[in-house]
Short mmCIF file of C-alpha atoms and ligand atoms in Angstrom, two decimals:
data_model
loop_
_atom_site.label_atom_id
_atom_site.label_comp_id
_atom_site.label_asym_id
_atom_site.label_seq_id
_atom_site.Cartn_x
_atom_site.Cartn_y
_atom_site.Cartn_z
CA MET O 1446 35.79 42.58 37.36
CA GLU O 1447 33.40 44.81 35.39
CA VAL O 1448 34.67 46.49 32.23
CA LEU O 1449 32.62 48.77 30.01
CA SER O 1450 33.78 48.61 26.41
CA VAL O 1451 32.75 51.64 24.33
CA ALA O 1452 32.69 51.28 20.58
CA SER O 1453 30.81 52.38 17.51
CA GLU O 1454 31.06 48.90 15.93
CA LEU O 1455 30.46 45.44 17.34
CA TYR O 1456 30.40 42.23 15.33
CA PRO O 1457 27.93 40.66 14.54
CA LEU O 1458 25.63 43.63 15.11
CA ILE O 1459 27.35 46.37 13.17
CA LYS O 1460 30.62 46.20 11.23
CA THR O 1461 32.45 48.30 8.69
CA GLY O 1462 35.95 46.98 9.43
CA GLY O 1463 38.31 45.23 11.80
CA LEU O 1464 37.27 47.29 14.83
CA ALA O 1465 34.01 45.34 14.98
CA ASP O 1466 35.80 41.98 14.89
CA VAL O 1467 37.89 42.96 17.88
CA THR O 1468 35.16 44.50 20.02
CA GLY O 1469 32.91 41.54 19.19
CA ALA O 1470 35.47 38.90 20.15
CA LEU O 1471 37.09 40.47 23.20
CA PRO O 1472 34.21 40.02 25.68
CA GLY O 1473 34.07 36.25 25.10
CA ALA O 1474 37.86 35.96 25.28
CA LEU O 1475 37.99 37.89 28.56
CA ALA O 1476 35.22 35.89 30.21
CA GLN O 1477 37.74 33.12 30.90
CA SER O 1478 39.69 35.56 33.07
CA GLY O 1479 36.62 36.33 35.15
CA ILE O 1480 35.99 39.66 33.45
CA THR O 1481 32.49 40.78 32.60
CA MET O 1482 32.67 43.07 29.62
CA ARG O 1483 29.56 44.97 28.59
CA THR O 1484 29.67 47.02 25.42
CA LEU O 1485 28.07 50.43 25.03
CA VAL O 1486 26.96 50.96 21.41
CA PRO O 1487 24.89 53.58 19.59
CA GLY O 1488 21.36 52.49 18.70
CA TYR O 1489 21.83 52.27 14.94
CA PRO O 1490 18.94 50.50 13.18
CA ALA O 1491 21.22 47.45 12.67
CA VAL O 1492 21.62 47.25 16.45
CA THR O 1493 18.13 48.05 17.72
CA SER O 1494 16.52 45.68 15.21
CA LYS O 1495 18.51 42.77 16.67
CA LEU O 1496 17.90 43.64 20.31
CA SER O 1497 14.72 42.08 21.57
CA GLY O 1498 13.78 41.70 25.23
CA GLY O 1499 16.17 44.40 26.42
CA ARG O 1500 15.20 46.47 29.46
CA VAL O 1501 15.38 50.21 29.94
CA VAL O 1502 18.01 50.90 32.59
CA ALA O 1503 18.12 54.70 32.34
CA GLU O 1504 16.37 57.60 30.71
CA ILE O 1505 18.28 60.71 29.75
CA ALA O 1506 16.12 63.77 29.16
CA ASP O 1507 18.81 65.81 27.45
CA LEU O 1508 21.49 63.93 25.56
CA PHE O 1509 23.04 66.78 23.63
CA GLY O 1510 19.60 68.19 23.00
CA VAL O 1511 17.62 65.00 22.42
CA PRO O 1512 15.93 62.47 24.69
CA ALA O 1513 17.52 59.02 25.04
CA LYS O 1514 17.02 55.70 26.74
CA LEU O 1515 19.67 53.18 27.69
CA ILE O 1516 18.59 49.63 26.98
CA ALA O 1517 20.52 46.69 28.39
CA GLY O 1518 20.26 43.27 26.82
CA ARG O 1519 22.07 40.25 25.51
CA VAL O 1520 22.49 39.55 21.80
CA ALA O 1521 24.66 36.93 20.08
CA GLY O 1522 26.34 36.12 23.38
CA LEU O 1523 27.24 39.78 24.02
CA ASP O 1524 26.08 41.93 26.92
CA ILE O 1525 25.28 45.29 25.45
CA ILE O 1526 23.95 48.64 26.53
CA VAL O 1527 22.36 50.47 23.63
CA ILE O 1528 21.85 54.22 23.48
CA GLU O 1529 18.41 54.52 21.97
CA ALA O 1530 18.37 58.09 20.67
CA PRO O 1531 16.63 57.99 17.29
CA ALA O 1532 17.44 61.61 16.51
CA LEU O 1533 21.14 60.76 16.65
CA TYR O 1534 21.43 57.18 15.44
CA ASP O 1535 18.30 55.97 13.66
CA ARG O 1536 19.51 56.69 10.13
CA PRO O 1537 20.19 54.80 6.91
CA GLY O 1538 23.72 54.34 5.61
CA ASN O 1539 26.68 53.17 7.63
CA PRO O 1540 27.51 54.49 11.10
CA TYR O 1541 29.49 57.46 9.82
CA VAL O 1542 28.22 58.46 6.40
CA SER O 1543 24.87 58.99 4.74
CA PRO O 1544 23.78 56.76 1.84
CA ASP O 1545 25.22 59.33 -0.59
CA GLY O 1546 28.64 58.96 1.00
CA TRP O 1547 29.00 62.16 3.04
CA ASP O 1548 29.94 62.24 6.72
CA TRP O 1549 26.94 63.08 8.88
CA SER O 1550 27.40 66.75 9.79
CA ASP O 1551 26.58 66.08 13.44
CA ASN O 1552 29.07 63.25 13.91
CA TRP O 1553 30.78 65.38 16.57
CA LYS O 1554 27.58 65.26 18.57
CA ARG O 1555 26.69 61.62 17.88
CA PHE O 1556 30.03 60.38 19.19
CA ALA O 1557 30.40 62.95 21.96
CA ALA O 1558 27.09 61.51 23.17
CA LEU O 1559 28.47 57.96 23.06
CA SER O 1560 31.47 58.99 25.17
CA TRP O 1561 29.44 61.13 27.54
CA VAL O 1562 27.05 58.27 28.30
CA ALA O 1563 30.04 55.97 28.91
CA ALA O 1564 31.43 58.42 31.45
CA GLU O 1565 28.04 58.76 33.13
CA LEU O 1566 27.87 54.97 33.45
CA GLY O 1567 31.33 55.12 34.99
CA GLN O 1568 29.97 57.58 37.55
CA GLY O 1569 27.08 55.33 38.56
CA LEU O 1570 24.25 56.41 36.26
CA VAL O 1571 22.59 53.00 36.52
CA GLU O 1572 21.88 51.71 39.99
CA GLY O 1573 23.66 48.43 40.68
CA TYR O 1574 26.11 48.86 37.79
CA LEU O 1575 29.53 50.36 38.35
CA PRO O 1576 32.28 49.42 35.89
CA GLN O 1577 35.82 49.55 37.21
CA ILE O 1578 37.35 50.15 33.79
CA ILE O 1579 36.11 52.05 30.75
CA HIS O 1580 37.77 50.70 27.62
CA ALA O 1581 37.33 53.13 24.71
CA HIS O 1582 37.97 52.12 21.11
CA ASP O 1583 39.06 54.54 18.38
CA TRP O 1584 38.08 58.17 17.94
CA GLN O 1585 34.37 57.59 18.25
CA ALA O 1586 34.85 56.74 21.93
CA GLY O 1587 37.86 59.02 22.42
CA LEU O 1588 36.10 61.66 24.53
CA ALA O 1589 35.14 59.10 27.20
CA PRO O 1590 38.53 59.33 28.99
CA ALA O 1591 38.27 63.14 28.81
CA TYR O 1592 34.82 63.15 30.39
CA ILE O 1593 36.21 60.99 33.19
CA LYS O 1594 39.36 63.08 33.63
CA TYR O 1595 37.41 66.33 33.83
CA GLY O 1596 34.40 64.83 35.62
CA PRO O 1597 33.54 64.73 39.30
CA SER O 1598 35.45 61.52 40.06
CA ASP O 1599 38.21 59.60 38.36
CA ARG O 1600 37.43 56.43 40.35
CA VAL O 1601 36.91 54.51 37.12
CA LYS O 1602 40.12 53.80 35.19
CA THR O 1603 40.32 54.30 31.44
CA VAL O 1604 42.01 52.53 28.55
CA MET O 1605 42.13 53.99 25.05
CA THR O 1606 42.77 51.53 22.25
CA VAL O 1607 43.90 52.89 18.91
CA HIS O 1608 42.84 50.68 16.01
CA ASN O 1609 43.45 53.28 13.37
CA MET O 1610 45.37 56.48 13.94
CA ALA O 1611 44.47 57.83 10.51
CA PHE O 1612 40.97 58.63 11.75
CA LYS O 1613 41.41 61.32 14.36
CA GLY O 1614 37.84 62.53 14.82
CA PHE O 1615 38.89 66.12 14.18
CA PHE O 1616 36.36 68.93 14.51
CA GLY O 1617 36.54 72.72 14.60
CA PRO O 1618 36.94 74.65 17.89
CA GLU O 1619 33.38 75.98 17.65
CA ILE O 1620 31.95 72.72 19.02
CA PHE O 1621 33.89 72.97 22.27
CA SER O 1622 31.30 75.05 24.12
CA GLN O 1623 28.73 72.32 23.48
CA LEU O 1624 30.84 69.38 24.64
CA ARG O 1625 29.99 69.71 28.35
CA LEU O 1626 33.65 69.96 29.29
CA PRO O 1627 35.16 72.64 31.55
CA PRO O 1628 37.04 75.50 29.82
CA HIS O 1629 40.46 74.24 30.95
CA ALA O 1630 39.89 70.98 29.01
CA TYR O 1631 40.59 72.99 25.86
CA GLY O 1632 44.35 72.84 26.04
CA VAL O 1633 47.33 70.88 24.91
CA ASN O 1634 46.95 68.46 27.83
CA GLY O 1635 43.27 68.02 27.07
CA VAL O 1636 41.16 67.81 23.96
CA GLU O 1637 42.73 70.57 21.85
CA TYR O 1638 44.63 69.53 18.72
CA TYR O 1639 46.08 71.92 16.15
CA GLY O 1640 43.51 74.61 16.82
CA GLY O 1641 40.55 72.27 16.87
CA ILE O 1642 39.48 69.17 18.76
CA SER O 1643 40.57 65.62 18.07
CA TYR O 1644 38.55 62.95 19.82
CA LEU O 1645 41.30 60.39 19.27
CA LYS O 1646 43.99 62.66 20.69
CA SER O 1647 41.67 63.43 23.63
CA GLY O 1648 41.46 59.75 24.49
CA MET O 1649 45.17 59.23 24.01
CA GLU O 1650 45.94 62.22 26.23
CA CYS O 1651 43.42 61.60 28.98
CA ALA O 1652 43.27 57.79 29.34
CA ASP O 1653 45.19 56.04 32.09
CA TYR O 1654 46.62 53.70 29.48
CA VAL O 1655 46.89 53.78 25.69
CA THR O 1656 47.03 50.52 23.82
CA THR O 1657 47.32 49.69 20.18
CA VAL O 1658 46.80 46.41 18.44
CA SER O 1659 50.32 45.08 17.87
CA PRO O 1660 53.68 45.54 19.59
CA ASN O 1661 55.42 46.55 16.37
CA TYR O 1662 52.85 49.26 15.60
CA ALA O 1663 53.18 50.51 19.19
CA ASP O 1664 56.86 51.13 18.43
CA GLU O 1665 56.27 52.53 14.94
CA ILE O 1666 53.78 55.19 16.06
CA ARG O 1667 56.38 56.73 18.32
CA THR O 1668 58.23 57.86 15.17
CA PRO O 1669 57.28 60.77 12.87
CA ALA O 1670 56.88 58.39 9.92
CA PHE O 1671 53.93 56.60 11.55
CA GLY O 1672 52.86 58.80 14.45
CA MET O 1673 50.71 61.03 12.23
CA GLY O 1674 51.42 63.99 14.48
CA LEU O 1675 50.81 62.12 17.73
CA GLU O 1676 54.31 60.69 18.20
CA GLY O 1677 55.24 63.46 20.64
CA LEU O 1678 52.25 62.67 22.82
CA LEU O 1679 53.07 58.95 22.76
CA ASN O 1680 56.73 59.49 23.57
CA GLY O 1681 55.74 61.72 26.45
CA ARG O 1682 53.82 58.87 28.04
CA ALA O 1683 55.84 55.91 26.77
CA ASP O 1684 55.49 54.03 30.09
CA THR O 1685 51.74 53.81 29.65
CA VAL O 1686 51.60 52.80 25.99
CA LEU O 1687 51.29 49.13 25.17
CA GLY O 1688 50.89 47.03 22.03
CA ILE O 1689 48.65 44.01 22.47
CA LEU O 1690 48.29 41.85 19.39
CA ASN O 1691 44.80 41.20 18.07
CA GLY O 1692 43.54 37.66 17.98
CA ILE O 1693 40.63 36.29 15.98
CA ASP O 1694 37.49 34.42 16.94
CA ILE O 1695 38.61 30.89 16.09
CA THR O 1696 35.07 29.57 16.41
CA ALA O 1697 33.57 31.94 13.87
CA TRP O 1698 36.66 31.45 11.69
CA ASP O 1699 37.15 27.69 11.55
CA PRO O 1700 37.61 26.04 8.14
CA ALA O 1701 36.41 22.73 9.55
CA THR O 1702 32.94 24.06 10.42
CA ASP O 1703 32.54 27.22 8.35
CA LYS O 1704 29.09 27.26 6.77
CA ALA O 1705 30.17 29.82 4.19
CA LEU O 1706 32.50 27.27 2.59
CA VAL O 1707 31.36 24.94 -0.17
CA GLN O 1708 33.71 22.34 1.29
CA PRO O 1709 34.95 22.48 4.90
CA TYR O 1710 38.45 21.09 5.47
CA GLY O 1711 41.21 20.74 8.01
CA ILE O 1712 45.00 20.55 8.14
CA ASN O 1713 44.99 16.95 6.94
CA THR O 1714 42.41 17.52 4.21
CA ILE O 1715 43.87 20.66 2.75
CA HIS O 1716 43.47 19.32 -0.80
CA GLN O 1717 39.72 19.78 -0.32
CA ARG O 1718 40.20 23.55 -0.54
CA ARG O 1719 40.06 22.96 -4.31
CA ALA O 1720 36.24 22.88 -4.25
CA ASN O 1721 36.22 26.29 -2.58
CA LYS O 1722 38.72 27.59 -5.11
CA LEU O 1723 36.41 26.55 -7.92
CA ALA O 1724 33.50 28.23 -6.15
CA VAL O 1725 35.47 31.49 -5.81
CA ALA O 1726 36.48 31.35 -9.48
CA ASP O 1727 32.85 30.77 -10.36
CA ARG O 1728 31.57 33.69 -8.23
CA PHE O 1729 34.13 36.06 -9.75
CA GLY O 1730 33.91 34.74 -13.31
CA LEU O 1731 37.58 33.71 -13.28
CA ASP O 1732 39.19 30.88 -15.25
CA GLY O 1733 39.43 27.34 -13.73
CA VAL O 1734 41.73 26.18 -10.97
CA ASP O 1735 45.15 25.96 -12.59
CA GLY O 1736 47.75 28.42 -11.31
CA PRO O 1737 47.70 30.47 -8.15
CA LEU O 1738 44.60 32.44 -7.24
CA PHE O 1739 45.34 35.56 -5.17
CA CYS O 1740 42.72 37.55 -3.34
CA VAL O 1741 42.17 40.88 -1.66
CA VAL O 1742 39.52 41.37 1.04
CA SER O 1743 39.82 44.95 2.11
CA ARG O 1744 38.71 48.49 2.32
CA LEU O 1745 40.10 49.96 -0.89
CA THR O 1746 42.20 52.81 0.40
CA ASP O 1747 45.73 54.19 0.30
CA GLN O 1748 46.38 52.69 3.74
CA LYS O 1749 45.87 49.25 2.24
CA GLY O 1750 48.29 49.94 -0.64
CA MET O 1751 45.72 49.15 -3.31
CA ASP O 1752 47.20 51.72 -5.69
CA LEU O 1753 50.47 49.74 -5.56
CA LEU O 1754 48.66 46.58 -6.55
CA LEU O 1755 47.02 48.37 -9.49
CA GLN O 1756 50.46 49.44 -10.71
CA ILE O 1757 51.63 45.84 -11.09
CA VAL O 1758 48.42 43.95 -11.80
CA ASP O 1759 49.27 43.46 -15.49
CA GLY O 1760 52.64 41.97 -14.59
CA MET O 1761 50.95 39.74 -12.07
CA VAL O 1762 48.72 38.29 -14.78
CA ASP O 1763 51.80 37.72 -16.96
CA LEU O 1764 53.20 35.59 -14.13
CA GLY O 1765 50.20 33.27 -14.50
CA ALA O 1766 48.37 34.54 -11.42
CA ARG O 1767 44.69 35.40 -11.10
CA LEU O 1768 43.23 37.97 -8.74
CA ALA O 1769 39.85 38.20 -7.01
CA VAL O 1770 39.14 41.47 -5.19
CA LEU O 1771 36.35 41.94 -2.66
CA GLY O 1772 36.13 45.44 -1.30
CA SER O 1773 34.91 48.95 -1.56
CA GLY O 1774 36.32 52.36 -0.88
CA GLU O 1775 37.97 55.07 -2.96
CA GLY O 1776 36.24 55.41 -6.32
CA TYR O 1777 39.50 55.62 -8.30
CA LEU O 1778 40.65 52.31 -6.83
CA GLU O 1779 37.34 50.56 -7.49
CA ASP O 1780 37.51 51.88 -11.07
CA GLY O 1781 41.15 50.80 -11.36
CA PHE O 1782 40.25 47.20 -10.58
CA ARG O 1783 37.27 47.37 -12.97
CA TYR O 1784 39.58 48.51 -15.75
CA ALA O 1785 42.08 45.78 -14.87
CA SER O 1786 39.25 43.26 -15.04
CA ALA O 1787 38.22 44.56 -18.48
CA ARG O 1788 41.84 44.24 -19.67
CA HIS O 1789 42.18 40.73 -18.25
CA PRO O 1790 38.82 38.93 -18.44
CA GLY O 1791 38.94 35.63 -16.57
CA LYS O 1792 42.14 36.68 -14.79
CA VAL O 1793 41.21 39.71 -12.67
CA ALA O 1794 37.81 40.46 -11.17
CA ILE O 1795 36.32 42.69 -8.50
CA ILE O 1796 33.13 42.43 -6.51
CA THR O 1797 32.45 45.74 -4.81
CA GLY O 1798 30.54 46.01 -1.56
CA TYR O 1799 30.65 44.22 1.72
CA ASN O 1800 30.01 40.46 1.92
CA GLU O 1801 30.99 38.58 5.07
CA ASP O 1802 30.17 35.09 3.72
CA LEU O 1803 32.09 35.67 0.51
CA SER O 1804 35.09 36.84 2.53
CA HIS O 1805 35.08 33.47 4.34
CA LEU O 1806 34.80 31.55 1.06
CA MET O 1807 37.73 33.49 -0.37
CA GLN O 1808 39.94 32.68 2.62
CA GLY O 1809 38.88 29.05 2.25
CA GLY O 1810 39.48 28.83 -1.51
CA CYS O 1811 42.13 31.30 -2.66
CA ASP O 1812 45.78 30.31 -2.52
CA ALA O 1813 47.14 33.57 -1.15
CA ILE O 1814 45.87 36.85 0.24
CA LEU O 1815 47.59 40.11 -0.69
CA ILE O 1816 47.97 42.77 2.02
CA PRO O 1817 50.29 45.49 0.68
CA SER O 1818 49.46 48.02 3.43
CA ARG O 1819 51.45 51.22 3.92
CA PHE O 1820 50.66 51.07 7.62
CA GLU O 1821 48.74 48.39 9.48
CA PRO O 1822 48.06 48.60 13.21
CA CYS O 1823 47.49 44.85 13.32
CA GLY O 1824 45.56 43.49 10.36
CA LEU O 1825 43.11 40.66 10.70
CA THR O 1826 42.86 39.27 7.19
CA GLN O 1827 46.38 37.80 7.39
CA LEU O 1828 45.30 36.02 10.58
CA TYR O 1829 42.21 34.64 8.83
CA GLY O 1830 44.51 33.68 5.95
CA LEU O 1831 46.86 31.77 8.26
CA ARG O 1832 43.95 29.93 9.85
CA TYR O 1833 42.50 28.98 6.45
CA GLY O 1834 45.70 28.06 4.62
CA CYS O 1835 45.35 31.14 2.40
CA VAL O 1836 49.01 32.17 2.46
CA PRO O 1837 49.46 35.83 3.48
CA VAL O 1838 51.63 38.00 1.23
CA VAL O 1839 52.15 41.10 3.35
CA SER O 1840 54.21 44.24 3.67
CA ARG O 1841 56.79 44.27 6.44
CA ILE O 1842 54.92 46.70 8.61
CA GLY O 1843 52.91 47.02 11.84
CA GLY O 1844 51.10 43.93 12.99
CA LEU O 1845 51.72 42.19 9.67
CA ALA O 1846 55.40 41.91 10.60
CA ASP O 1847 54.44 40.58 14.04
CA THR O 1848 52.29 37.75 12.70
CA VAL O 1849 53.78 36.41 9.46
CA ILE O 1850 57.14 34.71 8.97
CA ASP O 1851 58.64 35.35 5.54
CA ALA O 1852 59.54 32.34 3.42
CA ASN O 1853 63.15 33.38 2.94
CA PRO O 1854 65.72 30.61 2.51
CA ALA O 1855 66.62 30.57 6.21
CA ALA O 1856 62.98 30.33 7.31
CA ILE O 1857 62.28 27.62 4.74
CA ALA O 1858 65.31 25.66 5.94
CA ALA O 1859 64.26 26.11 9.57
CA GLU O 1860 60.70 25.10 8.63
CA VAL O 1861 59.09 28.16 10.17
CA ALA O 1862 57.86 30.15 7.14
CA THR O 1863 54.15 31.02 7.07
CA GLY O 1864 53.92 33.64 4.32
CA VAL O 1865 55.73 36.11 2.11
CA MET O 1866 56.84 39.56 3.18
CA PHE O 1867 58.14 42.59 1.30
CA ASP O 1868 59.08 46.22 1.92
CA ALA O 1869 56.04 48.45 2.38
CA GLY O 1870 55.16 51.20 -0.04
CA SER O 1871 56.95 49.78 -3.08
CA ALA O 1872 55.07 48.44 -6.11
CA HIS O 1873 58.27 46.81 -7.29
CA ALA O 1874 58.72 44.98 -3.97
CA LEU O 1875 55.11 43.84 -4.14
CA TYR O 1876 55.64 42.51 -7.66
CA GLU O 1877 58.77 40.64 -6.59
CA ALA O 1878 56.88 39.17 -3.63
CA ILE O 1879 54.13 37.94 -5.94
CA ARG O 1880 56.76 36.47 -8.22
CA ARG O 1881 58.32 34.67 -5.27
CA THR O 1882 54.89 33.43 -4.19
CA VAL O 1883 54.13 32.07 -7.67
CA ARG O 1884 57.43 30.16 -7.52
CA LEU O 1885 56.70 28.78 -4.06
CA TYR O 1886 53.23 27.73 -5.21
CA ALA O 1887 54.76 25.74 -8.05
CA ASN O 1888 56.56 23.61 -5.45
CA ASP O 1889 53.48 21.80 -4.22
CA LYS O 1890 55.15 20.02 -1.31
CA LEU O 1891 56.73 23.18 0.05
CA TRP O 1892 53.58 25.20 -0.52
CA LYS O 1893 51.41 22.76 1.44
CA LYS O 1894 53.95 22.85 4.28
CA ILE O 1895 53.67 26.64 4.42
CA GLN O 1896 49.88 26.39 4.37
CA ARG O 1897 49.78 23.78 7.14
CA ARG O 1898 52.21 25.70 9.32
CA GLY O 1899 50.01 28.78 9.01
CA MET O 1900 46.97 26.74 9.94
CA LYS O 1901 48.78 25.61 13.08
CA SER O 1902 49.76 29.15 14.13
CA ASP O 1903 48.15 30.39 17.30
CA VAL O 1904 45.92 33.21 16.11
CA SER O 1905 43.45 32.90 18.97
CA TRP O 1906 42.72 35.54 21.57
CA GLU O 1907 44.06 33.47 24.43
CA THR O 1908 47.44 35.13 25.00
CA SER O 1909 46.28 38.64 24.18
CA ALA O 1910 43.11 38.47 26.27
CA ALA O 1911 45.32 37.56 29.22
CA ARG O 1912 47.38 40.68 28.54
CA TYR O 1913 44.29 42.89 28.57
CA ALA O 1914 43.14 41.18 31.76
CA ASP O 1915 46.51 41.84 33.31
CA LEU O 1916 46.42 45.49 32.25
CA TYR O 1917 42.96 45.98 33.77
CA ALA O 1918 44.11 44.32 36.99
CA THR O 1919 47.17 46.57 37.15
CA LEU O 1920 45.01 49.64 36.67
CA ILE O 1921 42.64 48.81 39.47
CA GLY O 1922 45.46 47.68 41.72
CA GLN O 1923 44.64 43.99 41.71
CA LYS O 1924 47.78 42.86 39.95
CA THR O 1925 49.24 39.96 41.87
CA ASP O 1926 52.30 39.13 39.79
CA ASP O 1927 54.50 40.65 37.13
CA SER O 1928 54.18 37.85 34.61
CA SER O 1929 53.12 40.10 31.72
CA ASP O 1930 55.77 42.78 32.06
CA ASP O 1931 57.62 43.46 28.82
N1 ADQ J 3457 34.32 44.03 1.33
C1 ADQ J 3457 34.39 43.28 2.41
N2 ADQ J 3457 33.53 42.28 2.62
C2 ADQ J 3457 33.60 41.52 3.74
N3 ADQ J 3457 34.49 41.71 4.72
C3 ADQ J 3457 35.37 42.70 4.56
C4 ADQ J 3457 35.38 43.53 3.42
N4 ADQ J 3457 36.37 44.44 3.55
C5 ADQ J 3457 36.96 44.18 4.72
N5 ADQ J 3457 36.35 43.14 5.33
C6 ADQ J 3457 36.63 42.58 6.65
O1 ADQ J 3457 36.84 43.69 7.55
C7 ADQ J 3457 37.89 43.37 8.43
C8 ADQ J 3457 39.04 44.31 8.15
O2 ADQ J 3457 40.08 44.03 9.03
P1 ADQ J 3457 41.44 44.87 9.04
O3 ADQ J 3457 42.31 44.30 10.08
O4 ADQ J 3457 41.91 45.02 7.64
O5 ADQ J 3457 40.84 46.20 9.65
P2 ADQ J 3457 40.68 47.72 9.36
O6 ADQ J 3457 41.76 48.31 8.55
O7 ADQ J 3457 39.27 47.89 8.92
O8 ADQ J 3457 40.77 48.19 10.89
C9 ADQ J 3457 41.69 48.63 11.83
O9 ADQ J 3457 41.41 47.91 13.06
C10 ADQ J 3457 41.78 46.54 13.03
C11 ADQ J 3457 41.35 45.95 14.35
O10 ADQ J 3457 42.16 46.36 15.40
C12 ADQ J 3457 43.27 46.37 12.77
O11 ADQ J 3457 43.56 44.99 12.65
C13 ADQ J 3457 43.67 47.10 11.50
O12 ADQ J 3457 45.08 47.05 11.36
C14 ADQ J 3457 43.19 48.55 11.53
O13 ADQ J 3457 43.51 49.24 10.33
C15 ADQ J 3457 38.21 41.91 8.22
O14 ADQ J 3457 37.37 41.13 9.01
C16 ADQ J 3457 37.86 41.71 6.73
O15 ADQ J 3457 37.60 40.37 6.42
#
């Protein structure tokens, strides 16, 4: 089976968040099910510089006003098709914003182009290549299902995966005439959204199937509290909405072989994490190894509940905990952690920016990872935490609730606890969870059991890749059994 994945991020070529981890891992996970997944990505400098030996498979004279070439190649084990259109994608900064932090003003065009090319590939643009499924990820690829729905043939089936509903790809109505869609596409059953155009809503409306990245979040987003205005749409098509839990790449994230660690370790050598803990403390300028070391590896945003953590950081230090923060995002949150660090030298520290290797070292050395999200479609850092024995302390929300088992007395007695969970959105609940974690940490035998159990959890892609494979097969009418029905 041939599936074309369409995404604006793809690890290890280009990553700003969890989307890249998923789109980068899924093709390898699906290969075992006999699925060939190629990924269509924009030709950002980070992508084109890594693609050598690709071949031009199509030339497009007018891609929203600029010439483009499609280059197919294989990089880091991934089959990719790159849209080489320098006028759209050859820019500094990250995929969405300029180096000074502003959204590119032509983002509507850059990502309409991504989706339009995907649909053209689905209609046979390249001789000898005809995907059966187009799998679009997040708003940047959201118009692809619309281009198929309103195009000459809907032979190719479409899946829209929502990784983050907060980013809707919303633009004013004035762009519609340039989108290459027929007039009737501008309506409530098409791309229109509150008087403008939402690329995410377009994909969710027009795709044959909508998926999100955990079963719990799939339920939550059908309510006004989490649906962000799209709950009505989701409820209207409830039979074709599915939550499939993210996995992680257990080869890239393996504490026994991870080159970013000072000291690799396994379940039976968990005490060796101490060398990594010292290395983290050293990198962050924190005091020695005594007492629990918490970490945050995250975009610093309201979604991630970082303001809640700032409210209780002083109390956390009073409990004897230390905190290492790796992340970047909202200026007031970055500043908040800098001030906390100035108040508590040796106890709280932040390194701003993006550092993949350091994120591995932190999972391999810190005792617990804090994820106080207000909403979390799946979350990956708790899965990395489980795999590395970095105990996840998470809000009871979205995919976090699907993947962590709270160390309450019943779970401890039943020997199933893998982390600590608390009510989302409450600084007080977060503080109490940290207090509980500090107490659990003090019981070394119990703590190591929780760590080991996490390390044994199945966080691989195996089960979830099979669910995607089953969904694709259902869509193209190849489904032979009903083994994956909910
Ligand atoms: N400063 C930094 N340095 C290095 N690495 C950093 C970093 N900041 C973050 N990361 C890494 O970026 C990824 C973030 O993963 P999350 O699951 O938190 O995704 P995010 O919210 O971006 O994406 C959305 O998509 C994913 C994928 O579906 C969902 O899991 C999630 O709930 C949803 O919000 C992790 O690999 C993390 O280690």
